[in-house]
DNA sequence: TATGAATGAGGTTTCATTCAT
DNA sequence: AATGAATGAAACCTCATTCAT
């Protein structure tokens, strides 16, 4: 039998994501984790402590840049990057789901969410630079991070993930051409 | 005295947005609306009916395109458009807030959210075309709609709204240059 | 069917007195009052509100002085007075019981208890004066009030109430003799 | 480090007195005693056993009669006696406090309380006789014991202890004069 | 001897919903 | 149409007690 505390967290993550924090009774968490009800409160005195523990468990999104960047090919690099980000975000999809819901009422959740967005912007920016993009890299990174984040929050409802290839090509061209036509701005 | 039914909806909108659907008792809605408790359930048999009624009340976002578009100046047009969208979304900010939270558990809310996103994409696309943009207008519209929506959902926590001027300039240039260099793709 | 709210208070009074405030679940109060559990909390939002309501119900002890005083006979007056006080206190015996237990944790209860003691001292003093006692009437009143209160709080456990006749005779003599021998002190 | 068992009892005494028996969790006793939670139940299998052990620890009130009695001066003897009793009762004030609260629900506590009252009556009686008082010594002892006990139970809430000098003088005079006028009754 | 993880019954309280008026 | 008293299921949480180590 795996560790009971972990099973409780797993169960909480799934149920919170599926139904929301308020709509999930701790008794159901216990049932899904197959532990007695009291054990949930033994490990997590208040229900909200489950949320905090879940946020602490959040993996730090880190892209393997060497495996993603295709030097000189911004479009291809972006395609691989988005695929990598999709994988990363999917691996904690239920938890992400939860974050979106509870960000307002729980400041620690909100902070974790902001940190993640900033991290994603940073990863995109790094890949763009490594791939040889020039021009308004920061603007492109922010736009793309918004789009990726948006897909993973709201568009999670979509039957299947929307393909972003056109947008990536657009961005790649913009960054390539802008580099050709004139020197990069500060 | 304004209509009791409307006052109930107003109260529900504020409280749902502030605390979430589950965390808002109907009794508190009645109290804020200054109506007797029974009246809430008289108009809205189930609590969830309040949510549906709120979604029905959602204004349809419609930009006054003539007032926004500056023919031939894509960047300026985008700046005005984003300002107009910000105003529109702010006017129903609390309700938007609510939609983000409850989209998962209530399909009608989710649908309303998707419709709104599609409407925003359409508005951006229309403005871009009217302003004379060429090239990958659809991609640009989707990216910008994502960024605008993102700011209004998640970034509502930000102390003050992030200025999007750099991103708008970036998009405008990309669309202008791409139009110069070659014909717009399908 | 008598008023449900009153039946709840009656049940609470009996159970609190018998087992103590903390040891009495509201569910048992509901059961004894033969009302659904929710009704208890409908009338008394918090359990402690039951205590407050009980204290509010406390009858004000008021002795019919004309029926008690035998002019010129202090001992006889005291005997009648103690009998009258015993009756008064017995009529709210369970509630008194409760007051002794909960005085520490609930200030409103403590205050009610003090007020009652002062009232009893006043009644004794009035009877003594009307009966023609002289001398240290205040001291005698305080001693007797202590003894009566003590019997009704702690000594409630005694199989049968201790007869106070000897003490009353002692007090009566002291007050009579002291009046004969010398003028009353300030 | 003092004995763990004693530290547990000390902690229980303070907490029971402050909050009451029912309102004090054993875990808080363990925390205040700075012992692991399991140790409390190791020494005291049931929570109620803590109460019994506390009653066993009660010091027997014993007045040093030689130091208190002023032969031939009943009033002065009473003053000294009351001061001595106050000291004795204050030394176990928290425990007394507890006894008053829990006397009803725990017979052993109730018995201990009665024994103590009888002991106090006995001490007062002894001092009165040694001081040369005559007359209704038993009645006076019971009245004074009631008053002293009352002060230490209910009046513990008073901001500062009430001075009993007038009452003591009253009793002393009554006992002195009654001795002069006629032989003591049975 | 000593520990603290584990248990589950039961506590107070909240609240959507019903219904008689 | 409008009201608010009444209901009871179920939520969170507490805590004495047990037990393996």
GROMACS .gro file of N, CA and C in nm, chain B residues 20-171:
model
  456
  206UNK      N    1  -1.747   3.312  -0.484
  206UNK     CA    2  -1.771   3.185  -0.552
  206UNK      C    3  -1.913   3.138  -0.532
  207UNK      N    4  -1.955   3.053  -0.621
  207UNK     CA    5  -2.093   3.006  -0.619
  207UNK      C    6  -2.124   2.926  -0.494
  208UNK      N    7  -2.041   2.825  -0.469
  208UNK     CA    8  -2.069   2.736  -0.356
  208UNK      C    9  -2.061   2.808  -0.223
  209UNK      N   10  -1.971   2.904  -0.214
  209UNK     CA   11  -1.949   2.968  -0.085
  209UNK      C   12  -2.050   3.079  -0.057
  210UNK      N   13  -2.143   3.099  -0.146
  210UNK     CA   14  -2.242   3.205  -0.125
  210UNK      C   15  -2.379   3.145  -0.090
  211UNK      N   16  -2.424   3.160   0.032
  211UNK     CA   17  -2.556   3.109   0.069
  211UNK      C   18  -2.666   3.197   0.010
  212UNK      N   19  -2.775   3.136  -0.025
  212UNK     CA   20  -2.886   3.214  -0.080
  212UNK      C   21  -2.939   3.314   0.023
  213UNK      N   22  -2.923   3.280   0.149
  213UNK     CA   23  -2.971   3.372   0.250
  213UNK      C   24  -2.895   3.505   0.243
  214UNK      N   25  -2.766   3.497   0.210
  214UNK     CA   26  -2.687   3.620   0.203
  214UNK      C   27  -2.728   3.700   0.079
  215UNK      N   28  -2.763   3.630  -0.026
  215UNK     CA   29  -2.812   3.699  -0.145
  215UNK      C   30  -2.939   3.777  -0.110
  216UNK      N   31  -3.029   3.710  -0.039
  216UNK     CA   32  -3.153   3.776   0.000
  216UNK      C   33  -3.123   3.898   0.088
  217UNK      N   34  -3.029   3.881   0.179
  217UNK     CA   35  -2.998   3.991   0.270
  217UNK      C   36  -2.944   4.111   0.191
  218UNK      N   37  -2.850   4.084   0.100
  218UNK     CA   38  -2.792   4.195   0.025
  218UNK      C   39  -2.896   4.260  -0.067
  219UNK      N   40  -2.984   4.180  -0.121
  219UNK     CA   41  -3.088   4.235  -0.208
  219UNK      C   42  -3.201   4.300  -0.128
  220UNK      N   43  -3.193   4.283   0.003
  220UNK     CA   44  -3.297   4.337   0.091
  220UNK      C   45  -3.436   4.286   0.052
  221UNK      N   46  -3.442   4.158   0.029
  221UNK     CA   47  -3.571   4.092   0.005
  221UNK      C   48  -3.582   3.977   0.103
  222UNK      N   49  -3.701   3.934   0.134
  222UNK     CA   50  -3.716   3.818   0.223
  222UNK      C   51  -3.659   3.692   0.159
  223UNK      N   52  -3.614   3.604   0.244
  223UNK     CA   53  -3.543   3.485   0.197
  223UNK      C   54  -3.629   3.403   0.101
  224UNK      N   55  -3.756   3.393   0.133
  224UNK     CA   56  -3.842   3.309   0.050
  224UNK      C   57  -3.852   3.358  -0.093
  225UNK      N   58  -3.834   3.489  -0.111
  225UNK     CA   59  -3.853   3.545  -0.245
  225UNK      C   60  -3.745   3.497  -0.343
  226UNK      N   61  -3.629   3.472  -0.292
  226UNK     CA   62  -3.522   3.424  -0.379
  226UNK      C   63  -3.563   3.292  -0.442
  227UNK      N   64  -3.615   3.203  -0.360
  227UNK     CA   65  -3.655   3.073  -0.413
  227UNK      C   66  -3.790   3.078  -0.485
  228UNK      N   67  -3.856   3.187  -0.463
  228UNK     CA   68  -3.981   3.204  -0.538
  228UNK      C   69  -3.948   3.235  -0.684
  229UNK      N   70  -3.851   3.322  -0.705
  229UNK     CA   71  -3.813   3.356  -0.842
  229UNK      C   72  -3.720   3.252  -0.904
  230UNK      N   73  -3.633   3.196  -0.823
  230UNK     CA   74  -3.532   3.102  -0.874
  230UNK      C   75  -3.538   2.975  -0.791
  231UNK      N   76  -3.615   2.881  -0.842
  231UNK     CA   77  -3.646   2.762  -0.762
  231UNK      C   78  -3.520   2.697  -0.706
  232UNK      N   79  -3.421   2.679  -0.792
  232UNK     CA   80  -3.296   2.619  -0.746
  232UNK      C   81  -3.187   2.725  -0.748
  233UNK      N   82  -3.091   2.704  -0.665
  233UNK     CA   83  -2.981   2.801  -0.658
  233UNK      C   84  -2.914   2.815  -0.794
  234UNK      N   85  -2.900   2.702  -0.864
  234UNK     CA   86  -2.829   2.705  -0.990
  234UNK      C   87  -2.903   2.789  -1.095
  235UNK      N   88  -3.031   2.807  -1.075
  235UNK     CA   89  -3.107   2.890  -1.169
  235UNK      C   90  -3.062   3.035  -1.164
  236UNK      N   91  -3.008   3.075  -1.052
  236UNK     CA   92  -2.953   3.210  -1.044
  236UNK      C   93  -2.837   3.225  -1.142
  237UNK      N   94  -2.756   3.121  -1.148
  237UNK     CA   95  -2.641   3.124  -1.238
  237UNK      C   96  -2.687   3.135  -1.383
  238UNK      N   97  -2.783   3.053  -1.420
  238UNK     CA   98  -2.834   3.056  -1.557
  238UNK      C   99  -2.888   3.194  -1.590
  239UNK      N  100  -2.966   3.250  -1.500
  239UNK     CA  101  -3.025   3.382  -1.526
  239UNK      C  102  -2.916   3.486  -1.542
  240UNK      N  103  -2.809   3.469  -1.467
  240UNK     CA  104  -2.699   3.564  -1.476
  240UNK      C  105  -2.633   3.555  -1.613
  241UNK      N  106  -2.617   3.435  -1.661
  241UNK     CA  107  -2.555   3.418  -1.792
  241UNK      C  108  -2.644   3.476  -1.902
  242UNK      N  109  -2.774   3.459  -1.886
  242UNK     CA  110  -2.867   3.516  -1.985
  242UNK      C  111  -2.854   3.668  -1.991
  243UNK      N  112  -2.824   3.726  -1.877
  243UNK     CA  113  -2.814   3.871  -1.870
  243UNK      C  114  -2.687   3.925  -1.935
  244UNK      N  115  -2.592   3.834  -1.962
  244UNK     CA  116  -2.463   3.878  -2.016
  244UNK      C  117  -2.482   3.967  -2.138
  245UNK      N  118  -2.424   4.086  -2.138
  245UNK     CA  119  -2.434   4.170  -2.258
  245UNK      C  120  -2.351   4.110  -2.369
  246UNK      N  121  -2.396   4.127  -2.490
  246UNK     CA  122  -2.317   4.081  -2.605
  246UNK      C  123  -2.212   4.186  -2.637
  247UNK      N  124  -2.087   4.145  -2.633
  247UNK     CA  125  -1.979   4.240  -2.659
  247UNK      C  126  -1.983   4.280  -2.807
  248UNK      N  127  -1.992   4.407  -2.830
  248UNK     CA  128  -2.001   4.456  -2.967
  248UNK      C  129  -1.923   4.587  -2.972
  249UNK      N  130  -1.820   4.587  -3.052
  249UNK     CA  131  -1.735   4.706  -3.062
  249UNK      C  132  -1.789   4.798  -3.171
  250UNK      N  133  -1.786   4.927  -3.143
  250UNK     CA  134  -1.826   5.025  -3.246
  250UNK      C  135  -1.709   5.040  -3.342
  251UNK      N  136  -1.713   4.961  -3.451
  251UNK     CA  137  -1.595   4.948  -3.534
  251UNK      C  138  -1.557   5.081  -3.600
  252UNK      N  139  -1.658   5.157  -3.636
  252UNK     CA  140  -1.630   5.284  -3.704
  252UNK      C  141  -1.549   5.377  -3.614
  253UNK      N  142  -1.576   5.371  -3.485
  253UNK     CA  143  -1.508   5.460  -3.393
  253UNK      C  144  -1.368   5.412  -3.358
  254UNK      N  145  -1.341   5.286  -3.394
  254UNK     CA  146  -1.214   5.226  -3.353
  254UNK      C  147  -1.113   5.225  -3.466
  255UNK      N  148  -1.161   5.189  -3.581
  255UNK     CA  149  -1.068   5.171  -3.692
  255UNK      C  150  -1.009   5.303  -3.740
  256UNK      N  151  -0.878   5.306  -3.754
  256UNK     CA  152  -0.810   5.417  -3.821
  256UNK      C  153  -0.756   5.358  -3.951
  257UNK      N  154  -0.820   5.390  -4.057
  257UNK     CA  155  -0.787   5.325  -4.184
  257UNK      C  156  -0.639   5.344  -4.218
  258UNK      N  157  -0.575   5.232  -4.247
  258UNK     CA  158  -0.434   5.241  -4.287
  258UNK      C  159  -0.336   5.236  -4.172
  259UNK      N  160  -0.386   5.251  -4.050
  259UNK     CA  161  -0.295   5.248  -3.935
  259UNK      C  162  -0.333   5.131  -3.843
  260UNK      N  163  -0.273   5.018  -3.868
  260UNK     CA  164  -0.309   4.897  -3.793
  260UNK      C  165  -0.277   4.913  -3.645
  261UNK      N  166  -0.160   4.964  -3.613
  261UNK     CA  167  -0.121   4.975  -3.473
  261UNK      C  168  -0.218   5.063  -3.395
  262UNK      N  169  -0.247   5.179  -3.451
  262UNK     CA  170  -0.339   5.269  -3.384
  262UNK      C  171  -0.478   5.204  -3.369
  263UNK      N  172  -0.521   5.135  -3.470
  263UNK     CA  173  -0.651   5.067  -3.463
  263UNK      C  174  -0.651   4.963  -3.352
  264UNK      N  175  -0.543   4.891  -3.340
  264UNK     CA  176  -0.536   4.788  -3.235
  264UNK      C  177  -0.540   4.852  -3.096
  265UNK      N  178  -0.468   4.962  -3.082
  265UNK     CA  179  -0.469   5.031  -2.953
  265UNK      C  180  -0.611   5.071  -2.914
  266UNK      N  181  -0.681   5.129  -3.007
  266UNK     CA  182  -0.819   5.170  -2.977
  266UNK      C  183  -0.910   5.050  -2.951
  267UNK      N  184  -0.885   4.944  -3.025
  267UNK     CA  185  -0.968   4.825  -3.008
  267UNK      C  186  -0.950   4.765  -2.869
  268UNK      N  187  -0.824   4.753  -2.829
  268UNK     CA  188  -0.799   4.694  -2.697
  268UNK      C  189  -0.859   4.781  -2.588
  269UNK      N  190  -0.848   4.912  -2.605
  269UNK     CA  191  -0.911   5.000  -2.505
  269UNK      C  192  -1.061   4.977  -2.501
  270UNK      N  193  -1.121   4.963  -2.619
  270UNK     CA  194  -1.266   4.940  -2.624
  270UNK      C  195  -1.302   4.806  -2.560
  271UNK      N  196  -1.225   4.703  -2.590
  271UNK     CA  197  -1.252   4.571  -2.531
  271UNK      C  198  -1.235   4.574  -2.379
  272UNK      N  199  -1.130   4.642  -2.335
  272UNK     CA  200  -1.111   4.654  -2.191
  272UNK      C  201  -1.234   4.715  -2.125
  273UNK      N  202  -1.286   4.821  -2.187
  273UNK     CA  203  -1.405   4.884  -2.131
  273UNK      C  204  -1.523   4.788  -2.128
  274UNK      N  205  -1.543   4.719  -2.240
  274UNK     CA  206  -1.654   4.625  -2.247
  274UNK      C  207  -1.644   4.517  -2.139
  275UNK      N  208  -1.524   4.460  -2.129
  275UNK     CA  209  -1.508   4.351  -2.033
  275UNK      C  210  -1.515   4.402  -1.890
  276UNK      N  211  -1.462   4.521  -1.869
  276UNK     CA  212  -1.471   4.575  -1.734
  276UNK      C  213  -1.615   4.598  -1.691
  277UNK      N  214  -1.699   4.634  -1.787
  277UNK     CA  215  -1.837   4.664  -1.750
  277UNK      C  216  -1.910   4.542  -1.695
  278UNK      N  217  -1.864   4.426  -1.730
  278UNK     CA  218  -1.922   4.305  -1.671
  278UNK      C  219  -1.814   4.223  -1.601
  279UNK      N  220  -1.727   4.297  -1.534
  279UNK     CA  221  -1.609   4.231  -1.476
  279UNK      C  222  -1.647   4.127  -1.372
  280UNK      N  223  -1.738   4.163  -1.283
  280UNK     CA  224  -1.772   4.067  -1.178
  280UNK      C  225  -1.833   3.941  -1.237
  281UNK      N  226  -1.914   3.961  -1.338
  281UNK     CA  227  -1.976   3.844  -1.398
  281UNK      C  228  -1.872   3.759  -1.471
  282UNK      N  229  -1.780   3.824  -1.539
  282UNK     CA  230  -1.673   3.749  -1.604
  282UNK      C  231  -1.599   3.665  -1.502
  283UNK      N  232  -1.565   3.732  -1.397
  283UNK     CA  233  -1.498   3.667  -1.286
  283UNK      C  234  -1.569   3.537  -1.250
  284UNK      N  235  -1.696   3.550  -1.234
  284UNK     CA  236  -1.779   3.436  -1.199
  284UNK      C  237  -1.772   3.326  -1.304
  285UNK      N  238  -1.778   3.367  -1.429
  285UNK     CA  239  -1.777   3.268  -1.536
  285UNK      C  240  -1.651   3.181  -1.528
  286UNK      N  241  -1.539   3.247  -1.509
  286UNK     CA  242  -1.414   3.170  -1.502
  286UNK      C  243  -1.419   3.065  -1.393
  287UNK      N  244  -1.477   3.102  -1.284
  287UNK     CA  245  -1.480   3.009  -1.172
  287UNK      C  246  -1.571   2.891  -1.196
  288UNK      N  247  -1.685   2.917  -1.252
  288UNK     CA  248  -1.789   2.814  -1.255
  288UNK      C  249  -1.803   2.743  -1.389
  289UNK      N  250  -1.715   2.778  -1.482
  289UNK     CA  251  -1.727   2.721  -1.616
  289UNK      C  252  -1.723   2.569  -1.614
  290UNK      N  253  -1.644   2.513  -1.526
  290UNK     CA  254  -1.625   2.368  -1.529
  290UNK      C  255  -1.749   2.292  -1.488
  291UNK      N  256  -1.812   2.343  -1.385
  291UNK     CA  257  -1.920   2.264  -1.327
  291UNK      C  258  -2.055   2.292  -1.392
  292UNK      N  259  -2.064   2.401  -1.468
  292UNK     CA  260  -2.192   2.435  -1.526
  292UNK      C  261  -2.179   2.457  -1.677
  293UNK      N  262  -2.224   2.362  -1.755
  293UNK     CA  263  -2.204   2.367  -1.900
  293UNK      C  264  -2.257   2.494  -1.965
  294UNK      N  265  -2.370   2.545  -1.916
  294UNK     CA  266  -2.424   2.665  -1.980
  294UNK      C  267  -2.328   2.782  -1.962
  295UNK      N  268  -2.263   2.785  -1.848
  295UNK     CA  269  -2.165   2.890  -1.824
  295UNK      C  270  -2.046   2.873  -1.918
  296UNK      N  271  -2.004   2.750  -1.931
  296UNK     CA  272  -1.890   2.722  -2.018
  296UNK      C  273  -1.920   2.764  -2.162
  297UNK      N  274  -2.037   2.732  -2.207
  297UNK     CA  275  -2.073   2.768  -2.344
  297UNK      C  276  -2.072   2.919  -2.362
  298UNK      N  277  -2.127   2.989  -2.264
  298UNK     CA  278  -2.130   3.135  -2.274
  298UNK      C  279  -1.989   3.191  -2.284
  299UNK      N  280  -1.899   3.128  -2.211
  299UNK     CA  281  -1.760   3.174  -2.211
  299UNK      C  282  -1.697   3.154  -2.348
  300UNK      N  283  -1.722   3.037  -2.406
  300UNK     CA  284  -1.666   3.011  -2.539
  300UNK      C  285  -1.723   3.105  -2.644
  301UNK      N  286  -1.852   3.128  -2.635
  301UNK     CA  287  -1.912   3.220  -2.730
  301UNK      C  288  -1.848   3.357  -2.722
  302UNK      N  289  -1.823   3.399  -2.601
  302UNK     CA  290  -1.765   3.531  -2.587
  302UNK      C  291  -1.625   3.536  -2.647
  303UNK      N  292  -1.548   3.431  -2.623
  303UNK     CA  293  -1.414   3.430  -2.682
  303UNK      C  294  -1.421   3.438  -2.834
  304UNK      N  295  -1.509   3.359  -2.890
  304UNK     CA  296  -1.523   3.360  -3.037
  304UNK      C  297  -1.565   3.498  -3.086
  305UNK      N  298  -1.652   3.562  -3.012
  305UNK     CA  299  -1.696   3.695  -3.051
  305UNK      C  300  -1.579   3.793  -3.049
  306UNK      N  301  -1.495   3.780  -2.949
  306UNK     CA  302  -1.381   3.871  -2.940
  306UNK      C  303  -1.285   3.847  -3.056
  307UNK      N  304  -1.259   3.722  -3.086
  307UNK     CA  305  -1.174   3.692  -3.202
  307UNK      C  306  -1.233   3.757  -3.327
  308UNK      N  307  -1.363   3.745  -3.343
  308UNK     CA  308  -1.430   3.804  -3.461
  308UNK      C  309  -1.413   3.955  -3.466
  309UNK      N  310  -1.430   4.019  -3.353
  309UNK     CA  311  -1.417   4.164  -3.350
  309UNK      C  312  -1.276   4.206  -3.390
  310UNK      N  313  -1.178   4.137  -3.334
  310UNK     CA  314  -1.038   4.173  -3.366
  310UNK      C  315  -1.013   4.154  -3.514
  311UNK      N  316  -1.058   4.041  -3.562
  311UNK     CA  317  -1.039   4.012  -3.704
  311UNK      C  318  -1.100   4.123  -3.791
  312UNK      N  319  -1.223   4.162  -3.759
  312UNK     CA  320  -1.291   4.266  -3.836
  312UNK      C  321  -1.213   4.397  -3.836
  313UNK      N  322  -1.166   4.435  -3.719
  313UNK     CA  323  -1.092   4.560  -3.708
  313UNK      C  324  -0.964   4.554  -3.789
  314UNK      N  325  -0.895   4.441  -3.777
  314UNK     CA  326  -0.769   4.428  -3.851
  314UNK      C  327  -0.793   4.444  -4.000
  315UNK      N  328  -0.894   4.377  -4.050
  315UNK     CA  329  -0.922   4.384  -4.193
  315UNK      C  330  -0.962   4.526  -4.233
  316UNK      N  331  -1.048   4.586  -4.155
  316UNK     CA  332  -1.093   4.722  -4.187
  316UNK      C  333  -0.977   4.821  -4.184
  317UNK      N  334  -0.880   4.791  -4.093
  317UNK     CA  335  -0.768   4.885  -4.082
  317UNK      C  336  -0.667   4.866  -4.195
  318UNK      N  337  -0.688   4.761  -4.271
  318UNK     CA  338  -0.599   4.740  -4.383
  318UNK      C  339  -0.489   4.639  -4.359
  319UNK      N  340  -0.500   4.564  -4.249
  319UNK     CA  341  -0.398   4.463  -4.223
  319UNK      C  342  -0.409   4.352  -4.325
  320UNK      N  343  -0.299   4.290  -4.350
  320UNK     CA  344  -0.298   4.177  -4.441
  320UNK      C  345  -0.213   4.069  -4.381
  321UNK      N  346  -0.208   3.959  -4.443
  321UNK     CA  347  -0.127   3.850  -4.391
  321UNK      C  348  -0.207   3.762  -4.298
  322UNK      N  349  -0.141   3.705  -4.200
  322UNK     CA  350  -0.207   3.607  -4.115
  322UNK      C  351  -0.296   3.672  -4.010
  323UNK      N  352  -0.400   3.733  -4.060
  323UNK     CA  353  -0.493   3.805  -3.972
  323UNK      C  354  -0.557   3.712  -3.870
  324UNK      N  355  -0.593   3.591  -3.910
  324UNK     CA  356  -0.659   3.498  -3.816
  324UNK      C  357  -0.568   3.461  -3.700
  325UNK      N  358  -0.446   3.432  -3.731
  325UNK     CA  359  -0.351   3.396  -3.625
  325UNK      C  360  -0.333   3.511  -3.528
  326UNK      N  361  -0.314   3.628  -3.584
  326UNK     CA  362  -0.295   3.744  -3.499
  326UNK      C  363  -0.417   3.768  -3.411
  327UNK      N  364  -0.534   3.750  -3.468
  327UNK     CA  365  -0.657   3.772  -3.391
  327UNK      C  366  -0.667   3.674  -3.275
  328UNK      N  367  -0.632   3.549  -3.301
  328UNK     CA  368  -0.641   3.451  -3.195
  328UNK      C  369  -0.541   3.479  -3.084
  329UNK      N  370  -0.421   3.514  -3.124
  329UNK     CA  371  -0.319   3.544  -3.022
  329UNK      C  372  -0.363   3.663  -2.937
  330UNK      N  373  -0.412   3.767  -3.003
  330UNK     CA  374  -0.450   3.886  -2.928
  330UNK      C  375  -0.573   3.860  -2.840
  331UNK      N  376  -0.667   3.784  -2.893
  331UNK     CA  377  -0.785   3.751  -2.812
  331UNK      C  378  -0.744   3.672  -2.688
  332UNK      N  379  -0.648   3.582  -2.705
  332UNK     CA  380  -0.598   3.507  -2.590
  332UNK      C  381  -0.539   3.600  -2.487
  333UNK      N  382  -0.456   3.691  -2.534
  333UNK     CA  383  -0.389   3.780  -2.440
  333UNK      C  384  -0.489   3.870  -2.368
  334UNK      N  385  -0.583   3.924  -2.442
  334UNK     CA  386  -0.683   4.011  -2.380
  334UNK      C  387  -0.767   3.932  -2.279
  335UNK      N  388  -0.810   3.814  -2.320
  335UNK     CA  389  -0.892   3.732  -2.230
  335UNK      C  390  -0.813   3.693  -2.106
  336UNK      N  391  -0.688   3.660  -2.128
  336UNK     CA  392  -0.603   3.619  -2.016
  336UNK      C  393  -0.592   3.731  -1.912
  337UNK      N  394  -0.570   3.851  -1.965
  337UNK     CA  395  -0.560   3.963  -1.872
  337UNK      C  396  -0.687   3.983  -1.792
  338UNK      N  397  -0.798   3.956  -1.853
  338UNK     CA  398  -0.924   3.981  -1.783
  338UNK      C  399  -0.967   3.867  -1.693
  339UNK      N  400  -0.908   3.752  -1.712
  339UNK     CA  401  -0.945   3.642  -1.624
  339UNK      C  402  -0.843   3.628  -1.512
  340UNK      N  403  -0.725   3.584  -1.549
  340UNK     CA  404  -0.625   3.558  -1.446
  340UNK      C  405  -0.562   3.686  -1.397
  341UNK      N  406  -0.527   3.772  -1.488
  341UNK     CA  407  -0.452   3.889  -1.449
  341UNK      C  408  -0.539   3.993  -1.380
  342UNK      N  409  -0.664   3.962  -1.359
  342UNK     CA  410  -0.747   4.056  -1.282
  342UNK      C  411  -0.686   4.078  -1.144
  343UNK      N  412  -0.600   3.985  -1.100
  343UNK     CA  413  -0.538   4.000  -0.969
  343UNK      C  414  -0.429   4.105  -0.970
  344UNK      N  415  -0.378   4.137  -1.088
  344UNK     CA  416  -0.265   4.229  -1.096
  344UNK      C  417  -0.305   4.364  -1.037
  345UNK      N  418  -0.212   4.426  -0.968
  345UNK     CA  419  -0.244   4.557  -0.907
  345UNK      C  420  -0.295   4.656  -1.011
  346UNK      N  421  -0.231   4.662  -1.123
  346UNK     CA  422  -0.286   4.745  -1.230
  346UNK      C  423  -0.264   4.676  -1.363
  347UNK      N  424  -0.351   4.704  -1.454
  347UNK     CA  425  -0.348   4.633  -1.581
  347UNK      C  426  -0.217   4.659  -1.657
  348UNK      N  427  -0.164   4.551  -1.708
  348UNK     CA  428  -0.040   4.561  -1.785
  348UNK      C  429  -0.069   4.633  -1.918
  349UNK      N  430   0.019   4.720  -1.953
  349UNK     CA  431   0.007   4.790  -2.081
  349UNK      C  432   0.047   4.696  -2.195
  350UNK      N  433  -0.035   4.693  -2.299
  350UNK     CA  434  -0.005   4.600  -2.409
  350UNK      C  435   0.057   4.668  -2.531
  351UNK      N  436   0.091   4.793  -2.517
  351UNK     CA  437   0.143   4.867  -2.633
  351UNK      C  438   0.253   4.793  -2.710
  352UNK      N  439   0.352   4.740  -2.643
  352UNK     CA  440   0.459   4.672  -2.721
  352UNK      C  441   0.407   4.556  -2.803
  353UNK      N  442   0.318   4.478  -2.745
  353UNK     CA  443   0.265   4.363  -2.818
  353UNK      C  444   0.184   4.409  -2.938
  354UNK      N  445   0.109   4.518  -2.919
  354UNK     CA  446   0.025   4.565  -3.030
  354UNK      C  447   0.112   4.616  -3.145
  355UNK      N  448   0.219   4.685  -3.109
  355UNK     CA  449   0.308   4.734  -3.213
  355UNK      C  450   0.371   4.616  -3.289
  356UNK      N  451   0.412   4.518  -3.212
  356UNK     CA  452   0.470   4.397  -3.271
  356UNK      C  453   0.374   4.333  -3.370
  357UNK      N  454   0.251   4.317  -3.329
  357UNK     CA  455   0.152   4.255  -3.417
  357UNK      C  456   0.128   4.342  -3.541
   0.00000   0.00000   0.00000
